[in-house]
mmCIF file of C-alpha atoms and ligand atoms in Angstrom:
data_model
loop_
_atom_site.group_PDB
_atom_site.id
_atom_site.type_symbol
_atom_site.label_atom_id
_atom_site.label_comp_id
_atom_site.label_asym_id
_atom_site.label_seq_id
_atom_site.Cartn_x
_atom_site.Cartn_y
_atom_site.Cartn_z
ATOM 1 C CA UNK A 1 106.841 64.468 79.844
ATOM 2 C CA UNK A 2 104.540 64.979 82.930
ATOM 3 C CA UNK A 3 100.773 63.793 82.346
ATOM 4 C CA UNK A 4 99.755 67.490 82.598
ATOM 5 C CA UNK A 5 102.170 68.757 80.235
ATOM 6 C CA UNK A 6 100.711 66.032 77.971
ATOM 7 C CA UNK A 7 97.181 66.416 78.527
ATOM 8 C CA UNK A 8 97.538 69.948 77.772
ATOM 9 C CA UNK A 9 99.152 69.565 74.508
ATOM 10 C CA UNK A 10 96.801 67.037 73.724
ATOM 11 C CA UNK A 11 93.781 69.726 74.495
ATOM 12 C CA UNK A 12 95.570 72.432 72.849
ATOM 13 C CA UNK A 13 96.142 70.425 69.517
ATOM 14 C CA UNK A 14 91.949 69.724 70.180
ATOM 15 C CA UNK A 15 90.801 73.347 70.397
ATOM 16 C CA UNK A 16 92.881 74.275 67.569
ATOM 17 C CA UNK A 17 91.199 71.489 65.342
ATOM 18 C CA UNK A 18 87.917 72.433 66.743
ATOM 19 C CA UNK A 19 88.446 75.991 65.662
ATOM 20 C CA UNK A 20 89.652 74.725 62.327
ATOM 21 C CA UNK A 21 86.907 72.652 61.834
ATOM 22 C CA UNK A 22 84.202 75.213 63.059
ATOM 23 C CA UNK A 23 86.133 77.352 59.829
ATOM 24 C CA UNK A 24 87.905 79.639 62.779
ATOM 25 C CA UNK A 25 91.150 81.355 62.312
ATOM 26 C CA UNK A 26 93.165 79.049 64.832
ATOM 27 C CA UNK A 27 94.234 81.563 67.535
ATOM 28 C CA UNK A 28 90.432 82.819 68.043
ATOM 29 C CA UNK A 29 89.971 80.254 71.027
ATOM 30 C CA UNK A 30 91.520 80.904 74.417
ATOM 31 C CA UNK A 31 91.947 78.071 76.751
ATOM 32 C CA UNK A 32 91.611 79.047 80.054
ATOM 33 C CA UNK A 33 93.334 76.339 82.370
ATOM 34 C CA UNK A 34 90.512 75.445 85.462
ATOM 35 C CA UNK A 35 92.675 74.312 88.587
ATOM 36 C CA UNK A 36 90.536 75.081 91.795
ATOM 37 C CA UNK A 37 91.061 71.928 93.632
ATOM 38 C CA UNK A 38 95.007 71.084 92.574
ATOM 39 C CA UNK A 39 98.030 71.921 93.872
ATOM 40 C CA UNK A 40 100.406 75.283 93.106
ATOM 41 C CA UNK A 41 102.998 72.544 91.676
ATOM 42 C CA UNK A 42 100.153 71.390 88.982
ATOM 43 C CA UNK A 43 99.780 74.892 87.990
ATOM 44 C CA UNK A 44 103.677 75.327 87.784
ATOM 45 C CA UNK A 45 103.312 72.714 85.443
ATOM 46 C CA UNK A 46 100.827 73.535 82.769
ATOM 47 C CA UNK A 47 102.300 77.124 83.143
ATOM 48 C CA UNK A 48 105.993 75.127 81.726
ATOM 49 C CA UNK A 49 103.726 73.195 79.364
ATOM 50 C CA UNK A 50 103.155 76.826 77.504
ATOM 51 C CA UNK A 51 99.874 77.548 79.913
ATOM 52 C CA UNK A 52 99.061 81.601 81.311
ATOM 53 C CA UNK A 53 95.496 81.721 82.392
ATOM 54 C CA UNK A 54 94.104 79.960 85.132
ATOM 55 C CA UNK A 55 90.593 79.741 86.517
ATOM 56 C CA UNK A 56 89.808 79.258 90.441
ATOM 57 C CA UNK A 57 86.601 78.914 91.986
ATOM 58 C CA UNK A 58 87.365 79.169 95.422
ATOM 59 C CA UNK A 59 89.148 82.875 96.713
ATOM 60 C CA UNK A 60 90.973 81.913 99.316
ATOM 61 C CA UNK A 61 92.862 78.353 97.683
ATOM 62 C CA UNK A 62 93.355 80.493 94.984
ATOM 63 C CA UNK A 63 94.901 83.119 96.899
ATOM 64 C CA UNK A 64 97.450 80.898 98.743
ATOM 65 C CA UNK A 65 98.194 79.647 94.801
ATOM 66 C CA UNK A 66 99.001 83.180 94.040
ATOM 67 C CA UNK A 67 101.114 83.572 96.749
ATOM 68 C CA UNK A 68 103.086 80.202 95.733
ATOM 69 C CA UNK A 69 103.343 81.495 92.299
ATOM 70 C CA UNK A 70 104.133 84.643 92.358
ATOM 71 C CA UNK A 71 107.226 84.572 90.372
ATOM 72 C CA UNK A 72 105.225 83.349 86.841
ATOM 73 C CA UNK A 73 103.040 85.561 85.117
ATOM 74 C CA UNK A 74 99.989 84.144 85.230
ATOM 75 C CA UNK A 75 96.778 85.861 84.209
ATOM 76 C CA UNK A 76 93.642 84.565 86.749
ATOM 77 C CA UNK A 77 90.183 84.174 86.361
ATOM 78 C CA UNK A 78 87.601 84.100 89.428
ATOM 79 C CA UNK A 79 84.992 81.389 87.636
ATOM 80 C CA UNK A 80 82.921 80.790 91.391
ATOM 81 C CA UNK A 81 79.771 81.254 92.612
ATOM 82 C CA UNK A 82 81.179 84.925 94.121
ATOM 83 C CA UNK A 83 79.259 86.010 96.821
ATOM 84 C CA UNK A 84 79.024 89.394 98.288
ATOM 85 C CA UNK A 85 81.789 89.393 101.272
ATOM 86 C CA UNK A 86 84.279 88.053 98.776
ATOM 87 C CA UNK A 87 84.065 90.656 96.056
ATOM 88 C CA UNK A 88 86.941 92.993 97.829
ATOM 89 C CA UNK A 89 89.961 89.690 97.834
ATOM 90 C CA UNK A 90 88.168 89.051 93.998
ATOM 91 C CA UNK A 91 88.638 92.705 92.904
ATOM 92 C CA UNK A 92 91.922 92.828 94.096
ATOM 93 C CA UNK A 93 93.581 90.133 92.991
ATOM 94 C CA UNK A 94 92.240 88.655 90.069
ATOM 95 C CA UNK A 95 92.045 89.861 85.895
ATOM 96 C CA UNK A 96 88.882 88.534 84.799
ATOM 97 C CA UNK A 97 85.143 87.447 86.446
ATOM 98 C CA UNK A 98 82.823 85.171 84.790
ATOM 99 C CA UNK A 99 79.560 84.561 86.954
ATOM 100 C CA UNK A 100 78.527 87.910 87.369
ATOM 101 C CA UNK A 101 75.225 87.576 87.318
ATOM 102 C CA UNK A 102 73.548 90.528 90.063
ATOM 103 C CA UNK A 103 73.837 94.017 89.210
ATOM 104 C CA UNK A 104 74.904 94.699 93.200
ATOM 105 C CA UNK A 105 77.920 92.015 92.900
ATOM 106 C CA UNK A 106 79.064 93.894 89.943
ATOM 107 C CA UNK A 107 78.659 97.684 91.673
ATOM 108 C CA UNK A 108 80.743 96.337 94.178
ATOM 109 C CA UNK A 109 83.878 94.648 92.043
ATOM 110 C CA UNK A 110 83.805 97.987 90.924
ATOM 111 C CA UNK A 111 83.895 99.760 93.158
ATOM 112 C CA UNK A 112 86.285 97.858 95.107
ATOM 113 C CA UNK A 113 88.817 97.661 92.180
ATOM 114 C CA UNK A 114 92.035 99.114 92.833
ATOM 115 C CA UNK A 115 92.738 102.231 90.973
ATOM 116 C CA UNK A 116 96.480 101.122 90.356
ATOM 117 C CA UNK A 117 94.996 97.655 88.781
ATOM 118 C CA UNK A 118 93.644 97.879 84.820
ATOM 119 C CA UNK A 119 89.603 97.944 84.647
ATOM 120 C CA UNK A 120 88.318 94.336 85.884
ATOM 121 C CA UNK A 121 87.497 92.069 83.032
ATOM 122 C CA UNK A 122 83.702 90.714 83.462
ATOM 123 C CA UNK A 123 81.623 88.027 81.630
ATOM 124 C CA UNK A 124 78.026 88.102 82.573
ATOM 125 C CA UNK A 125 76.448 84.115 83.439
ATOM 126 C CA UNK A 126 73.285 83.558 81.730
ATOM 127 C CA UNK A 127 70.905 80.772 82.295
ATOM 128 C CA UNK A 128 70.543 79.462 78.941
ATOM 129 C CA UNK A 129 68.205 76.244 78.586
ATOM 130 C CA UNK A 130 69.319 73.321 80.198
ATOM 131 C CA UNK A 131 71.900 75.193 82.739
ATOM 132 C CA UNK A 132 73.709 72.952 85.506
ATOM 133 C CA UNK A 133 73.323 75.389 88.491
ATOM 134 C CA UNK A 134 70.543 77.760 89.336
ATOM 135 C CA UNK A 135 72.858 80.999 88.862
ATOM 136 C CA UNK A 136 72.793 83.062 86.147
ATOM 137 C CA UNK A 137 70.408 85.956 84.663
ATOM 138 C CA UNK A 138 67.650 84.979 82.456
ATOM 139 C CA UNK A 139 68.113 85.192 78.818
ATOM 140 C CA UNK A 140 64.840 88.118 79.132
ATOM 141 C CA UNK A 141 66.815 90.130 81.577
ATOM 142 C CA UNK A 142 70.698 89.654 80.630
ATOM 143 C CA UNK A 143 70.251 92.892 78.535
ATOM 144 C CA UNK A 144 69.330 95.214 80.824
ATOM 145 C CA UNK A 145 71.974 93.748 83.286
ATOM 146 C CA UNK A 146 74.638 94.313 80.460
ATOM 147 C CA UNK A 147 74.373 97.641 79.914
ATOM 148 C CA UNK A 148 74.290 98.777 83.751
ATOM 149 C CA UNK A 149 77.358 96.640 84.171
ATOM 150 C CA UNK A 150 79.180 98.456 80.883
ATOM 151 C CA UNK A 151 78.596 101.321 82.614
ATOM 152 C CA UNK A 152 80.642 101.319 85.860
ATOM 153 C CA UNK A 153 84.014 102.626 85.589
ATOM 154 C CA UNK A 154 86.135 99.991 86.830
ATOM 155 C CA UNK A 155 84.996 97.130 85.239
ATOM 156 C CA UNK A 156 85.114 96.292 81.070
ATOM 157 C CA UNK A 157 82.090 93.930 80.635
ATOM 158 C CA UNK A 158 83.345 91.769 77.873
ATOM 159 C CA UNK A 159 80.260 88.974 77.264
ATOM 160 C CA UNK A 160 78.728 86.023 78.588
ATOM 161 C CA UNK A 161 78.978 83.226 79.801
ATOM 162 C CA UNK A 162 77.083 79.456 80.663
ATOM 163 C CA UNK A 163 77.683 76.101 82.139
ATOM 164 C CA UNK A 164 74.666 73.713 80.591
ATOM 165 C CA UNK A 165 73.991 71.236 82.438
ATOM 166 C CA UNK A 166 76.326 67.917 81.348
ATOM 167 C CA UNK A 167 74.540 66.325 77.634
ATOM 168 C CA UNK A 168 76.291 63.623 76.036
ATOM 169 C CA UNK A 169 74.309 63.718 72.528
ATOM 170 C CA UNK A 170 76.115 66.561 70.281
ATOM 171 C CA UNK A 171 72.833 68.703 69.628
ATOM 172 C CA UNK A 172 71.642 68.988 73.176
ATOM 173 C CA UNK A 173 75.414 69.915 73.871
ATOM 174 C CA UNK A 174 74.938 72.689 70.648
ATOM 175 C CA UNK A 175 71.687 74.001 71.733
ATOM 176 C CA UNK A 176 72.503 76.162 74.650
ATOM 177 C CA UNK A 177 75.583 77.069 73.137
ATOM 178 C CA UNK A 178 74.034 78.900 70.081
ATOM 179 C CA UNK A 179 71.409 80.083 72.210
ATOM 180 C CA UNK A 180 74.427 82.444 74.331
ATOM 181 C CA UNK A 181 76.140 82.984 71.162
ATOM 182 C CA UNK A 182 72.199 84.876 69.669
ATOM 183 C CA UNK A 183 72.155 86.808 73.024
ATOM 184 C CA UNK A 184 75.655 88.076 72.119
ATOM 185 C CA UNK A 185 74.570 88.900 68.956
ATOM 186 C CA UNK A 186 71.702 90.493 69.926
ATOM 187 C CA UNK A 187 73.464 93.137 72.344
ATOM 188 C CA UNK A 188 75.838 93.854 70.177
ATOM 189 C CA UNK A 189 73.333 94.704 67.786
ATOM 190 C CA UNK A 190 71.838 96.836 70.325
ATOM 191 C CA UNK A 191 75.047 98.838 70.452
ATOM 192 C CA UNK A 192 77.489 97.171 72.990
ATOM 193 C CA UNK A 193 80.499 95.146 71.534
ATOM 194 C CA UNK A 194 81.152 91.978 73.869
ATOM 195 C CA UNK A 195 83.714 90.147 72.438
ATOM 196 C CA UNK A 196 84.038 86.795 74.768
ATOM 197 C CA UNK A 197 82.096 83.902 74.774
ATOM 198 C CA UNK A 198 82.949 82.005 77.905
ATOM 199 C CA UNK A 199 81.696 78.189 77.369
ATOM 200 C CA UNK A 200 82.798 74.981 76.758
ATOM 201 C CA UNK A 201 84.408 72.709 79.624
ATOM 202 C CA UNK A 202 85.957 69.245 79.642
ATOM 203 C CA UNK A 203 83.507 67.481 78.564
ATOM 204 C CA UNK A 204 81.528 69.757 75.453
ATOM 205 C CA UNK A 205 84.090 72.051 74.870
ATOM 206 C CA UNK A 206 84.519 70.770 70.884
ATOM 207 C CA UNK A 207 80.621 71.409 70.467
ATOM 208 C CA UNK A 208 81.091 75.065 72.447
ATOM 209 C CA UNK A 209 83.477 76.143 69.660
ATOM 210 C CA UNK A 210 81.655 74.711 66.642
ATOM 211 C CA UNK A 211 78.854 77.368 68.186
ATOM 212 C CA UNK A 212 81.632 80.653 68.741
ATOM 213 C CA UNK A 213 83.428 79.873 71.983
ATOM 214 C CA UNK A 214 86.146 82.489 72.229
ATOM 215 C CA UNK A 215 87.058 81.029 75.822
ATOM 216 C CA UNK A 216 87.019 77.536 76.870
ATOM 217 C CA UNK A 217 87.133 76.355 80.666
ATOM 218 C CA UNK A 218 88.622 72.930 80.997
ATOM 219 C CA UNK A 219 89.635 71.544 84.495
ATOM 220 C CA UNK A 220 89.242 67.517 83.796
ATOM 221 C CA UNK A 221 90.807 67.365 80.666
ATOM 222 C CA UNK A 222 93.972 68.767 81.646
ATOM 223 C CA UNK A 223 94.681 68.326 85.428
ATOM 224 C CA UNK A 224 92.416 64.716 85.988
ATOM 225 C CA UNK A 225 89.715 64.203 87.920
ATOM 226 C CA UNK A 226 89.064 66.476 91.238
ATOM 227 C CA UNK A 227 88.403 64.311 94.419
ATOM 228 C CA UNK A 228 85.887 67.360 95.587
ATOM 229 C CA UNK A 229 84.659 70.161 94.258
ATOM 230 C CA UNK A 230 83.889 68.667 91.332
ATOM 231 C CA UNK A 231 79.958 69.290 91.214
ATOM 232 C CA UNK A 232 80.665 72.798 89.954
HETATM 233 C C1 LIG B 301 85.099 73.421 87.389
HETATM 234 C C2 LIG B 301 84.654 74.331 86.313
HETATM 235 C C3 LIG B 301 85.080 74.164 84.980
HETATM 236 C C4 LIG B 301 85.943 73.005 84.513
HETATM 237 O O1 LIG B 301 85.202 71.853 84.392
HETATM 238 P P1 LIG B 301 85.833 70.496 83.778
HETATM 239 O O2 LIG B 301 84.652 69.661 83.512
HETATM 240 O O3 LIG B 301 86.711 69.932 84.836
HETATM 241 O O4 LIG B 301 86.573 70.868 82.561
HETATM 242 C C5 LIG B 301 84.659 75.091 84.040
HETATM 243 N N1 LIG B 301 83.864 76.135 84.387
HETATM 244 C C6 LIG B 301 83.450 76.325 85.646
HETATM 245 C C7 LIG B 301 82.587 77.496 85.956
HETATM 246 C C8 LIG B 301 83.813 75.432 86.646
HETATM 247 O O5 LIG B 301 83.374 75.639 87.899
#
């Protein structure tokens, strides 16, 4: 057994417990498989291991892994900072965003989308307390942005998502957690029905489910550490 076919069975077996633990039907948790920075092969790999969805943060490596990979049915994620003259390679080749966090980014992914391709599948980033990057809406405005982004045609907003800055003690790792999963709960009160919660990585991704992760991002966990890239 390869260390990634390993590492993934051993995080697999860990989301299911979390889920289990958290009083979730097992199956309610998707594991999406970050591997910007490592080779096609190490995809290939994860993908044997019982792997489909992969998340890239940077288009064009995650282009040329396309191209090397075409002959597995993989399902991939664009999980980048995505900036405005990279929306058109985004919209056409990829099945989900998370990071969406400007109404204009999102008017163009759809409007870029190809009309042959299903609707694009968007999460919305929100700057929850505590949050490792400076992108992301604030929790004030990440209503307003979720309804104009529901509303183009080409795209199917379907939540939110965060990336808190690193905490090793368990309730600063809950906090901004539950604070996403209320602003969920909140819009969907208001009359929208997101159904993903995209958070949880390597490192907090047990404490991310206790608090309703539907969708956990975990690069380090299954592939090993990234010699770059790893900041975000
Ligand atoms: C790199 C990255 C991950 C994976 O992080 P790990 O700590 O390696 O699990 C998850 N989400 C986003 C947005 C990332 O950029």
């Amino acid at each position: 057994m390869t260390t990634i076919t390993s590492n993934w069975q051993a995080v697999s077996a860990a989301v299911d417990a979390a889920a289990q633990a958290a009083g979730r039907t097992p199956g309610t948790v998707g594991l999406l498989a970050v591997s910007k920075t490592f080779p096609a092969a190490a995809v290939r790999e994860a993908y044997l291991a019982g792997q489909r969805a992969f998340g890239e943060s940077y288009v064009q490596e995650a282009l040329d892994k396309m191209a090397q990979l075409a002959d597995l049915p993989l399902e991939w994620h664009f999980i980048g900072p995505l900036q405005s003259n990279k929306t058109r390679l985004v919209a056409e080749h990829f099945a989900w965003v998370h990071g969406v966090d400007r109404l204009k980014i999102a008017e163009r992914l759809s409007a870029q989308r190809p009309a042959s391709a299903p609707p694009l599948n968007v999460c919305i980033q929100v700057n929850v307390s505590g949050e490792a990057t400076k992108s992301g809406v604030s929790p004030e405005q990440v209503e307003e942005l979720a309804r104009a982004v529901a509303a183009l045609p080409r795209l199917r907003l379907r939540g939110l998502m965060a990336i808190p800055a690193p905490a090793d003690d368990m309730a600063a790792q809950h906090m901004p957690f539950a604070h996403l999963r209320a602003l969920q709960e909140k819009i969907n009160a208001h009359g929208l029905t997101l159904d993903t919660l995209s958070m949880g990585m390597s490192h907090d991704f047990v404490a991310a489910i206790a608090e309703g992760a539907t969708l956990v991002r975990v690069g380090t966990a299954i592939f090993g550490q990234r010699d770059y890239g790893g900041a975000i």
